[in-house]
mmCIF file of C-alpha atoms in Angstrom:
data_model
loop_
_atom_site.group_PDB
_atom_site.id
_atom_site.type_symbol
_atom_site.label_atom_id
_atom_site.label_comp_id
_atom_site.label_asym_id
_atom_site.label_seq_id
_atom_site.Cartn_x
_atom_site.Cartn_y
_atom_site.Cartn_z
ATOM 1 C CA MET D 1 116.989 104.172 215.174
ATOM 2 C CA ARG D 2 115.014 107.107 214.199
ATOM 3 C CA ASN D 3 118.152 108.792 213.049
ATOM 4 C CA SER D 4 119.261 106.036 210.794
ATOM 5 C CA VAL D 5 115.892 106.532 208.987
ATOM 6 C CA GLY D 6 115.709 109.917 208.662
ATOM 7 C CA HIS D 7 119.276 109.292 206.858
ATOM 8 C CA SER D 8 118.309 106.321 204.490
ATOM 9 C CA GLY D 9 115.476 108.509 203.360
ATOM 10 C CA LEU D 10 117.619 111.692 202.642
ATOM 11 C CA LEU D 11 119.933 109.013 200.597
ATOM 12 C CA ILE D 12 116.965 107.819 198.559
ATOM 13 C CA VAL D 13 116.112 111.303 197.936
ATOM 14 C CA LEU D 14 119.764 111.956 196.731
ATOM 15 C CA VAL D 15 119.949 108.744 194.739
ATOM 16 C CA CYS D 16 116.714 109.408 192.924
ATOM 17 C CA THR D 17 117.988 113.162 191.794
ATOM 18 C CA LEU D 18 121.372 112.146 190.703
ATOM 19 C CA SER D 19 119.876 109.282 188.664
ATOM 20 C CA ALA D 20 117.630 112.427 187.286
ATOM 21 C CA CYS D 21 120.499 114.219 186.673
ATOM 22 C CA GLN D 22 121.719 111.423 184.776
ATOM 23 C CA ILE D 23 119.336 111.180 181.393
ATOM 24 C CA PRO D 24 121.132 111.664 178.538
ATOM 25 C CA PHE D 25 121.232 115.395 177.436
ATOM 26 C CA TYR D 26 120.246 114.174 173.792
ATOM 27 C CA ALA D 27 116.922 112.769 174.994
ATOM 28 C CA ASN D 28 115.803 116.219 175.639
ATOM 29 C CA GLN D 29 116.755 117.576 172.441
ATOM 30 C CA LYS D 30 113.900 117.729 169.224
ATOM 31 C CA LYS D 31 114.980 115.870 166.359
ATOM 32 C CA GLN D 32 116.682 118.000 163.655
ATOM 33 C CA PRO D 33 114.952 117.519 159.591
ATOM 34 C CA ALA D 34 117.865 115.772 157.522
ATOM 35 C CA PRO D 35 119.444 118.213 155.284
ATOM 36 C CA ALA D 36 117.871 118.498 152.144
ATOM 37 C CA PRO D 37 119.540 117.069 149.199
ATOM 38 C CA VAL D 38 121.565 119.267 147.168
ATOM 39 C CA GLN D 39 121.017 119.481 143.607
ATOM 40 C CA VAL D 40 123.737 119.558 140.991
ATOM 41 C CA VAL D 41 122.889 121.628 137.956
ATOM 42 C CA GLN D 42 124.956 119.722 135.071
ATOM 43 C CA PRO D 43 126.509 122.557 132.481
ATOM 44 C CA LYS D 44 124.815 122.939 129.445
ATOM 45 C CA PRO D 45 126.818 121.135 126.660
ATOM 46 C CA VAL D 46 128.667 124.006 124.265
ATOM 47 C CA ILE D 47 127.699 123.967 121.033
ATOM 48 C CA THR D 48 130.791 125.091 118.800
ATOM 49 C CA LYS D 49 129.560 127.171 115.848
ATOM 50 C CA GLU D 50 131.022 124.145 112.963
ATOM 51 C CA GLN D 51 128.577 121.656 115.100
ATOM 52 C CA GLN D 52 125.725 123.992 114.310
ATOM 53 C CA ALA D 53 126.298 124.543 111.221
ATOM 54 C CA VAL D 54 126.700 120.673 110.627
ATOM 55 C CA LYS D 55 123.179 120.513 112.288
ATOM 56 C CA MET D 56 122.159 122.977 110.048
ATOM 57 C CA LEU D 57 122.870 121.446 107.110
ATOM 58 C CA ILE D 58 121.751 117.784 108.105
ATOM 59 C CA LEU D 59 118.066 119.144 108.779
ATOM 60 C CA ASN D 60 118.036 121.031 104.953
ATOM 61 C CA GLY D 61 119.175 117.572 103.888
ATOM 62 C CA GLU D 62 117.045 115.361 105.853
ATOM 63 C CA TYR D 63 114.029 118.091 104.090
ATOM 64 C CA THR D 64 115.009 118.400 100.981
ATOM 65 C CA LEU D 65 114.911 114.235 100.657
ATOM 66 C CA SER D 66 111.699 114.290 101.303
ATOM 67 C CA GLN D 67 111.001 117.020 99.192
ATOM 68 C CA ASP D 68 112.661 114.783 96.376
ATOM 69 C CA GLN D 69 115.045 117.460 95.850
ATOM 70 C CA LEU D 70 117.846 114.653 95.355
ATOM 71 C CA LEU D 71 120.246 115.838 93.471
ATOM 72 C CA THR D 72 118.249 119.200 92.301
ATOM 73 C CA PRO D 73 117.928 122.467 92.295
ATOM 74 C CA THR D 74 121.284 123.238 92.051
ATOM 75 C CA ASN D 75 122.572 124.597 95.782
ATOM 76 C CA ASP D 76 119.523 123.410 97.555
ATOM 77 C CA ASN D 77 119.348 119.270 96.905
ATOM 78 C CA ALA D 78 120.171 116.777 99.452
ATOM 79 C CA TYR D 79 122.982 115.650 97.945
ATOM 80 C CA ASP D 80 124.917 118.518 98.395
ATOM 81 C CA TYR D 81 123.586 119.276 102.085
ATOM 82 C CA PHE D 82 124.920 115.803 103.319
ATOM 83 C CA ARG D 83 128.283 116.081 101.567
ATOM 84 C CA ALA D 84 128.725 119.359 103.226
ATOM 85 C CA ALA D 85 127.871 117.877 106.278
ATOM 86 C CA LEU D 86 130.672 115.442 105.847
ATOM 87 C CA LYS D 87 133.363 117.599 104.883
ATOM 88 C CA LEU D 88 132.959 119.177 108.595
ATOM 89 C CA ASP D 89 132.211 116.149 109.985
ATOM 90 C CA PRO D 90 133.577 113.335 108.330
ATOM 91 C CA THR D 91 132.447 110.586 110.673
ATOM 92 C CA ASN D 92 128.809 111.685 111.159
ATOM 93 C CA THR D 93 126.580 108.768 110.813
ATOM 94 C CA ARG D 94 123.280 110.928 110.568
ATOM 95 C CA ALA D 95 124.712 112.462 106.898
ATOM 96 C CA LYS D 96 125.751 108.930 106.179
ATOM 97 C CA GLY D 97 122.535 107.781 106.706
ATOM 98 C CA GLY D 98 121.241 110.666 104.507
ATOM 99 C CA LEU D 99 122.938 109.946 101.582
ATOM 100 C CA GLN D 100 122.078 106.091 101.552
ATOM 101 C CA GLY D 101 118.691 107.747 101.732
ATOM 102 C CA ILE D 102 119.130 109.436 98.469
ATOM 103 C CA VAL D 103 120.624 105.882 96.980
ATOM 104 C CA MET D 104 117.493 104.156 98.212
ATOM 105 C CA ARG D 105 114.861 106.876 97.135
ATOM 106 C CA TYR D 106 116.627 106.557 93.298
ATOM 107 C CA VAL D 107 116.438 102.490 93.401
ATOM 108 C CA ASP D 108 112.753 102.719 93.751
ATOM 109 C CA LEU D 109 111.993 105.160 91.182
ATOM 110 C CA ALA D 110 113.671 103.238 89.067
ATOM 111 C CA ARG D 111 112.386 100.105 90.468
ATOM 112 C CA GLN D 112 108.377 102.005 89.567
ATOM 113 C CA ALA D 113 109.857 103.008 86.141
ATOM 114 C CA ALA D 114 110.499 99.656 85.363
ATOM 115 C CA ALA D 115 107.562 98.093 86.704
ATOM 116 C CA ARG D 116 105.624 100.861 83.884
ATOM 117 C CA GLY D 117 107.838 99.845 80.993
ATOM 118 C CA ASN D 118 110.002 102.710 81.296
ATOM 119 C CA TYR D 119 113.370 101.351 81.273
ATOM 120 C CA SER D 120 114.909 104.352 79.894
ATOM 121 C CA GLN D 121 113.863 106.784 82.732
ATOM 122 C CA ALA D 122 114.707 103.486 85.270
ATOM 123 C CA THR D 123 118.479 103.606 83.827
ATOM 124 C CA THR D 124 118.550 107.368 84.366
ATOM 125 C CA MET D 125 117.732 107.143 88.193
ATOM 126 C CA LEU D 126 120.468 103.900 88.957
ATOM 127 C CA ASN D 127 122.881 106.390 87.288
ATOM 128 C CA ASN D 128 122.090 109.146 89.521
ATOM 129 C CA ALA D 129 122.092 106.654 92.339
ATOM 130 C CA ARG D 130 125.726 105.734 91.035
ATOM 131 C CA ILE D 131 126.731 109.703 91.690
ATOM 132 C CA VAL D 132 125.635 109.155 95.353
ATOM 133 C CA ASP D 133 127.337 105.512 95.915
ATOM 134 C CA PRO D 134 129.077 104.282 92.988
ATOM 135 C CA THR D 135 129.705 100.702 94.755
ATOM 136 C CA ASN D 136 126.815 100.605 96.253
ATOM 137 C CA LEU D 137 125.669 96.514 96.023
ATOM 138 C CA LEU D 138 121.692 97.061 95.704
ATOM 139 C CA ILE D 139 122.082 99.635 92.972
ATOM 140 C CA LYS D 140 124.081 96.694 91.190
ATOM 141 C CA GLU D 141 121.762 93.966 92.084
ATOM 142 C CA VAL D 142 118.791 96.154 90.590
ATOM 143 C CA ALA D 143 120.577 97.021 87.788
ATOM 144 C CA THR D 144 121.304 93.401 86.798
ATOM 145 C CA GLY D 145 117.403 92.894 87.292
ATOM 146 C CA LEU D 146 116.723 95.917 84.494
ATOM 147 C CA ALA D 147 118.905 94.476 82.179
ATOM 148 C CA GLU D 148 117.327 90.911 81.838
ATOM 149 C CA GLN D 149 113.742 92.830 81.771
ATOM 150 C CA ILE D 150 115.093 95.284 79.253
ATOM 151 C CA LYS D 151 116.347 92.093 77.026
ATOM 152 C CA SER D 152 113.071 90.200 77.181
ATOM 153 C CA ALA D 153 110.752 93.172 77.211
ATOM 154 C CA PRO D 154 109.527 93.977 73.238
ATOM 155 C CA PRO D 155 110.789 96.235 71.148
ATOM 156 C CA VAL D 156 109.809 99.770 72.063
ATOM 157 C CA GLU D 157 108.659 102.523 69.210
ATOM 158 C CA PRO D 158 110.622 105.387 69.287
ATOM 159 C CA TYR D 159 109.156 108.625 70.898
ATOM 160 C CA ARG D 160 108.463 111.159 68.500
ATOM 161 C CA GLY D 161 107.496 114.004 70.907
ATOM 162 C CA GLY D 162 104.665 116.227 71.580
ATOM 163 C CA PRO D 163 103.516 119.651 70.341
ATOM 164 C CA ASN D 164 105.838 122.219 71.234
ATOM 165 C CA GLU D 165 108.515 119.362 71.898
ATOM 166 C CA PHE D 166 111.901 119.547 70.477
ATOM 167 C CA LEU D 167 113.672 115.897 70.716
ATOM 168 C CA LEU D 168 117.900 116.829 71.157
ATOM 169 C CA ASP D 169 120.477 114.579 69.501
ATOM 170 C CA ALA D 170 121.501 112.775 72.831
ATOM 171 C CA SER D 171 125.133 112.219 71.691
ATOM 172 C CA LEU D 172 126.143 115.441 70.919
ATOM 173 C CA LEU D 173 124.763 116.318 74.390
ATOM 174 C CA GLY D 174 127.673 117.827 76.647
ATOM 175 C CA LYS D 175 129.914 118.516 73.710
ATOM 176 C CA ASP D 176 130.570 122.236 71.894
ATOM 177 C CA ASP D 177 129.180 120.375 68.658
ATOM 178 C CA PRO D 178 127.833 123.469 66.459
ATOM 179 C CA LYS D 179 124.695 121.124 65.339
ATOM 180 C CA ILE D 180 123.328 120.763 69.239
ATOM 181 C CA ILE D 181 124.322 124.508 69.987
ATOM 182 C CA ALA D 182 122.493 125.622 66.876
ATOM 183 C CA LYS D 183 119.039 123.795 67.653
ATOM 184 C CA LEU D 184 119.124 124.834 71.300
ATOM 185 C CA THR D 185 119.777 128.525 70.076
ATOM 186 C CA GLU D 186 116.482 128.043 67.942
ATOM 187 C CA ILE D 187 114.755 126.783 70.848
ATOM 188 C CA ALA D 188 115.818 129.453 73.253
ATOM 189 C CA GLN D 189 115.005 131.716 70.376
ATOM 190 C CA LYS D 190 111.075 130.698 70.064
ATOM 191 C CA LEU D 191 111.183 130.828 74.001
ATOM 192 C CA LYS D 192 111.643 134.180 73.864
ATOM 193 C CA VAL D 193 109.395 135.054 71.406
ATOM 194 C CA THR D 194 106.450 133.392 73.325
ATOM 195 C CA ASN D 195 108.001 134.437 76.773
ATOM 196 C CA GLY D 196 107.067 130.780 78.453
ATOM 197 C CA LEU D 197 108.720 128.430 80.183
ATOM 198 C CA ALA D 198 111.347 125.594 79.099
ATOM 199 C CA MET D 199 110.471 122.189 80.677
ATOM 200 C CA ILE D 200 114.131 120.135 80.200
ATOM 201 C CA ILE D 201 113.929 116.807 80.262
ATOM 202 C CA ALA D 202 117.432 115.308 80.710
ATOM 203 C CA ARG D 203 118.810 111.602 81.297
ATOM 204 C CA THR D 204 121.046 113.385 84.496
ATOM 205 C CA ASP D 205 121.039 116.614 86.121
ATOM 206 C CA VAL D 206 124.626 117.264 84.955
ATOM 207 C CA GLU D 207 123.203 116.818 81.623
ATOM 208 C CA GLY D 208 120.058 119.207 82.270
ATOM 209 C CA ARG D 209 122.215 121.806 83.762
ATOM 210 C CA TRP D 210 124.159 122.045 80.408
ATOM 211 C CA ILE D 211 121.211 122.579 78.311
ATOM 212 C CA TYR D 212 119.448 125.104 80.288
ATOM 213 C CA GLN D 213 122.997 126.797 80.728
ATOM 214 C CA LYS D 214 123.477 126.829 76.162
ATOM 215 C CA MET D 215 120.260 128.261 76.127
ATOM 216 C CA ARG D 216 120.731 131.125 78.333
ATOM 217 C CA ASP D 217 124.019 131.821 76.338
ATOM 218 C CA ALA D 218 121.918 131.525 73.057
ATOM 219 C CA VAL D 219 119.675 134.681 74.222
ATOM 220 C CA PRO D 220 121.977 137.149 76.507
ATOM 221 C CA GLY D 221 120.023 139.372 78.566
ATOM 222 C CA TYR D 222 117.008 137.029 78.292
ATOM 223 C CA ARG D 223 116.246 134.941 81.365
ATOM 224 C CA VAL D 224 115.369 131.609 80.572
ATOM 225 C CA ARG D 225 112.659 130.191 82.795
ATOM 226 C CA GLY D 226 111.995 126.486 83.620
ATOM 227 C CA ASP D 227 112.825 123.501 85.100
ATOM 228 C CA ILE D 228 114.524 120.600 84.779
ATOM 229 C CA LYS D 229 113.168 116.771 84.985
ATOM 230 C CA LEU D 230 114.927 113.648 84.693
ATOM 231 C CA GLY D 231 113.680 110.962 82.059
ATOM 232 C CA SER D 232 114.462 110.427 78.332
ATOM 233 C CA PRO D 233 114.454 110.488 75.564
ATOM 234 C CA PRO D 234 116.638 114.259 76.270
ATOM 235 C CA ARG D 235 113.839 116.981 75.117
ATOM 236 C CA VAL D 236 112.974 120.569 75.893
ATOM 237 C CA GLN D 237 109.548 121.550 75.659
ATOM 238 C CA LEU D 238 107.944 125.059 75.473
ATOM 239 C CA VAL D 239 104.866 125.806 77.645
ATOM 240 C CA PRO D 240 102.905 129.218 77.654
ATOM 241 C CA SER D 241 103.249 130.926 80.638
ATOM 242 C CA SER D 242 100.181 131.292 82.702
#
């Protein structure tokens, strides 16, 4: 009887010992932290020289547009910058939008001029808008309204010109007619004597540059200084230099 009890106790101890050994291994291990997420570095997009050139042309176009340098001065105007950008990137929507911005600005200037009764200047502004976009429907709409306004407006006295102002025959501008060449030569020589500035008022940018070039040709070696403004009637005003 005593031996039976002793064997039973020994058996219980062995069972308990073996049960303790059956505890899973992972229960004794410390939980490992989750690995940190791997950051994927996206490669920077490669900008080609052509794309960089387009970007700079558009930035210059947007700046000159904000300064009302729409078609002038030569080589530093919004129209030339946006067109150059489109030559490199014909589908560039930003450059196309810039050209439409020029049209909208000229249409706005035309409306302002018409509201003041300056119909010739309003017509000039619309003509400049057509240079940018000849088929624009808004230009046609405003031009139709302007024509109706002009019909109902009272007759306007012709512009007589102010002091030191020389009116030019509009029908001869752009032609190598001896009369207009002689007139511009006379103006250029007076400008040289006074060493003043020439304020050229022309109906279009092309017309203004033509007048300026003929005045330069009339006084070789002398630097003709001045500026071109869009307006009508075409004329040159001599301004004393300060």
